[in-house]
Coordinates of C-alpha atoms in Angstrom, one line a residue:
M1 CA 28.1 26.8 24.5
Q2 CA 31.1 25.1 22.5
D3 CA 28.5 22.6 20.7
E4 CA 26.5 25.5 19.7
I5 CA 29.6 27.3 18.1
N6 CA 30.4 24.0 16.5
D7 CA 27.1 23.6 15.1
L8 CA 27.2 27.0 13.6
Q9 CA 30.6 26.6 12.2
N10 CA 29.3 23.2 10.5
L11 CA 26.2 24.8 9.5
W12 CA 28.5 28.0 8.0
Q13 CA 30.6 25.2 6.2
G14 CA 28.0 23.1 4.5
Q15 CA 28.7 20.3 7.1
P16 CA 26.1 18.2 8.6
T17 CA 25.2 19.2 12.1
H18 CA 23.8 17.1 15.0
T19 CA 20.1 17.8 13.9
S20 CA 20.5 15.5 11.0
A21 CA 21.0 12.7 13.3
F22 CA 17.9 13.9 15.6
E23 CA 15.8 13.9 12.4
E24 CA 17.1 10.4 11.4
V25 CA 16.3 8.9 14.9
M26 CA 12.9 11.0 14.9
G27 CA 12.2 9.3 11.4
A28 CA 12.9 5.8 12.5
I29 CA 10.8 6.3 15.6
H30 CA 7.8 7.3 13.4
K31 CA 8.4 4.6 11.2
Q32 CA 8.5 2.0 13.8
D33 CA 5.4 3.4 15.3
K34 CA 3.5 3.1 12.0
K35 CA 4.5 -0.7 11.8
Q36 CA 3.5 -1.3 15.4
K37 CA 0.1 0.4 14.5
R38 CA -0.3 -2.2 11.5
D39 CA 0.5 -5.0 13.6
W40 CA -2.3 -3.8 16.0
I41 CA -4.8 -3.3 13.1
M42 CA -3.9 -6.7 11.9
I43 CA -4.7 -8.3 15.4
L44 CA -7.9 -6.2 15.5
I45 CA -8.9 -7.9 12.1
T46 CA -7.7 -11.5 13.1
F47 CA -8.9 -11.7 16.3
P48 CA -12.7 -11.4 15.5
I49 CA -12.2 -13.8 12.3
T50 CA -10.5 -16.3 14.6
C51 CA -13.4 -16.0 17.0
I52 CA -16.0 -16.5 14.5
T53 CA -14.0 -19.4 12.8
L54 CA -13.7 -21.1 16.1
L55 CA -17.1 -20.9 17.0
W56 CA -18.3 -22.2 13.4
V57 CA -15.9 -25.2 13.9
A58 CA -17.2 -25.8 17.3
S59 CA -20.7 -25.8 16.1
L60 CA -20.1 -28.2 13.3
L61 CA -18.5 -30.5 15.7
N62 CA -20.6 -31.2 18.9
F63 CA -19.7 -29.0 21.9
S64 CA -17.4 -30.9 24.3
L65 CA -15.5 -29.9 27.3
F66 CA -12.2 -30.4 25.4
L67 CA -13.3 -28.4 22.5
T68 CA -14.6 -25.4 24.7
L69 CA -11.4 -25.5 26.8
G70 CA -9.2 -25.5 23.8
V71 CA -11.1 -22.5 22.1
C72 CA -10.7 -20.7 25.6
V73 CA -7.0 -21.3 25.9
I74 CA -6.6 -20.0 22.2
L75 CA -8.6 -16.8 22.7
L76 CA -6.7 -16.4 25.9
A77 CA -3.5 -16.4 24.1
M78 CA -4.7 -14.1 21.6
L79 CA -5.9 -11.5 24.0
M80 CA -2.6 -11.6 25.9
I81 CA -0.7 -10.6 22.9
A82 CA -3.4 -8.1 21.8
G83 CA -3.1 -6.5 25.4
L84 CA 0.7 -6.5 25.4
M85 CA 0.5 -4.9 22.0
Y86 CA -2.5 -2.3 23.1
Y87 CA -0.2 -1.5 26.2
N88 CA 2.9 -0.6 24.3
L89 CA 1.2 1.1 21.4
F90 CA -0.9 3.5 23.7
Q91 CA 1.6 4.3 26.3
A92 CA 3.6 6.0 23.4
V93 CA 4.8 9.7 24.2
D94 CA 4.6 12.4 22.0
A95 CA 7.3 11.8 19.3
D96 CA 7.6 15.4 18.4
Q97 CA 9.1 16.3 21.8
D98 CA 12.7 17.2 22.0
L99 CA 15.6 14.6 22.3
S100 CA 17.3 16.7 24.9
S101 CA 14.5 15.6 27.6
K102 CA 16.0 12.6 29.3
T103 CA 12.4 11.5 30.3
F104 CA 11.5 11.3 26.7
I105 CA 14.6 9.6 25.8
Q106 CA 14.1 7.0 28.4
Q107 CA 10.4 6.7 27.4
Q108 CA 11.5 5.7 24.0
I109 CA 14.2 3.1 25.0
H110 CA 11.6 1.6 27.2
Q111 CA 8.9 1.5 24.5
L112 CA 11.4 0.0 21.9
E113 CA 12.8 -2.5 24.4
H114 CA 9.3 -3.5 25.4
R115 CA 8.4 -4.2 21.6
K116 CA 11.4 -6.5 21.4
R117 CA 10.4 -8.3 24.7
I118 CA 6.9 -9.0 23.2
T119 CA 8.3 -10.8 20.4
S120 CA 11.2 -12.6 22.4
R121 CA 9.4 -13.5 25.3
Y122 CA 5.8 -13.2 25.1
M123 CA 5.3 -14.5 21.6
V124 CA 6.8 -17.9 22.7
W125 CA 4.2 -18.1 25.3
Y126 CA 1.5 -17.4 22.8
Q127 CA 2.6 -20.4 20.8
I128 CA 3.0 -22.8 23.5
L129 CA -0.9 -21.7 24.6
L130 CA -1.8 -21.9 20.9
I131 CA -0.4 -25.4 20.6
T132 CA -1.9 -26.4 23.8
G133 CA -5.4 -25.0 22.8
I134 CA -5.3 -26.7 19.4
N135 CA -4.3 -30.2 20.9
I136 CA -6.8 -29.9 23.6
S137 CA -9.6 -28.7 21.0
Y138 CA -9.7 -31.9 19.0
L139 CA -9.0 -34.5 21.8
D140 CA -12.6 -35.7 21.5
S141 CA -12.9 -35.5 17.8
I142 CA -9.6 -37.9 17.2
A143 CA -10.6 -40.1 20.2
P144 CA -11.8 -43.1 18.0
M145 CA -8.7 -43.1 16.0
D146 CA -5.8 -45.5 16.6
P147 CA -3.4 -44.5 19.4
M148 CA -0.6 -44.1 17.0
I149 CA -2.4 -41.9 14.5
R150 CA -3.6 -39.7 17.5
V151 CA 0.1 -39.2 18.7
A152 CA 1.0 -38.7 15.0
I153 CA -1.6 -35.9 14.8
H154 CA -0.7 -34.4 18.0
L155 CA 3.0 -34.3 17.2
G156 CA 2.6 -32.9 13.6
T157 CA 0.3 -30.2 14.6
T158 CA 2.9 -29.2 17.6
L159 CA 5.8 -29.4 15.1
A160 CA 4.3 -27.6 12.3
I161 CA 3.0 -24.6 14.6
G162 CA 6.4 -24.7 16.8
I163 CA 8.7 -24.9 13.7
G164 CA 6.8 -22.0 11.9
A165 CA 6.7 -19.9 15.1
Y166 CA 10.4 -20.4 15.5
F167 CA 11.4 -19.3 12.1
G168 CA 8.8 -16.3 12.4
I169 CA 10.0 -15.2 15.8
K170 CA 13.8 -15.3 14.7
K171 CA 13.1 -13.4 11.5
R172 CA 11.4 -10.6 13.6
M173 CA 14.2 -10.7 16.0
D174 CA 16.7 -10.5 13.2
R175 CA 14.7 -7.3 11.8
Y176 CA 14.8 -5.8 15.2
K177 CA 18.6 -6.3 15.3
T178 CA 18.8 -4.1 12.4
E179 CA 16.0 -1.6 13.1
L180 CA 15.6 -1.2 16.7
D181 CA 19.1 -1.9 18.2
P182 CA 20.9 1.0 16.3
L183 CA 17.9 3.3 17.6
I184 CA 18.2 2.0 21.2
E185 CA 22.1 2.6 21.1
Q186 CA 21.8 6.0 19.6
L187 CA 19.0 7.0 22.1
Q188 CA 21.3 5.6 25.0
E189 CA 24.1 7.4 23.8
W190 CA 22.2 10.6 24.0
K191 CA 21.0 9.9 27.3
T192 CA 24.3 9.7 28.8
E193 CA 25.2 12.8 27.1
S194 CA 22.3 14.9 28.5

């Protein structure tokens, strides 16, 4: 009752009320949902292109057990990430609900934390599987080369993908610290209030 009176007084005096914070948070949640849908569309586009490219390269080379196994590991890694993103994207709750609902707030917190977890935890496993699949897939094709050259190729590929992945994950986690963490904190604050 006192909060309603304070809101009416603030509205009468032209001061911002609690609803502006609500609108800000809901706008940020909608913005994050749009970004996640864009990421999902990119996966839907890149997955078939990657499959076709891998099969085309495999057809140029002779099919071998190592090449087939490497392609399967790469596709497994891509399916793993696509599945996690699909799970997070389509478990979304109706974002037009009222933030006074404790269940709604908890679901939003869970969804935002899961998005962070995909990047911080599962993307590392994706990169490990990707590196493993690539290194396995060309074992036969570089077999006739000198052992030092083979080690250099494997090491170079592993380092290039690993370093690129490290900085990509770090950049995304830094972005999440500025975009998602304040949302999560605000939602947790509202959850304790309600």
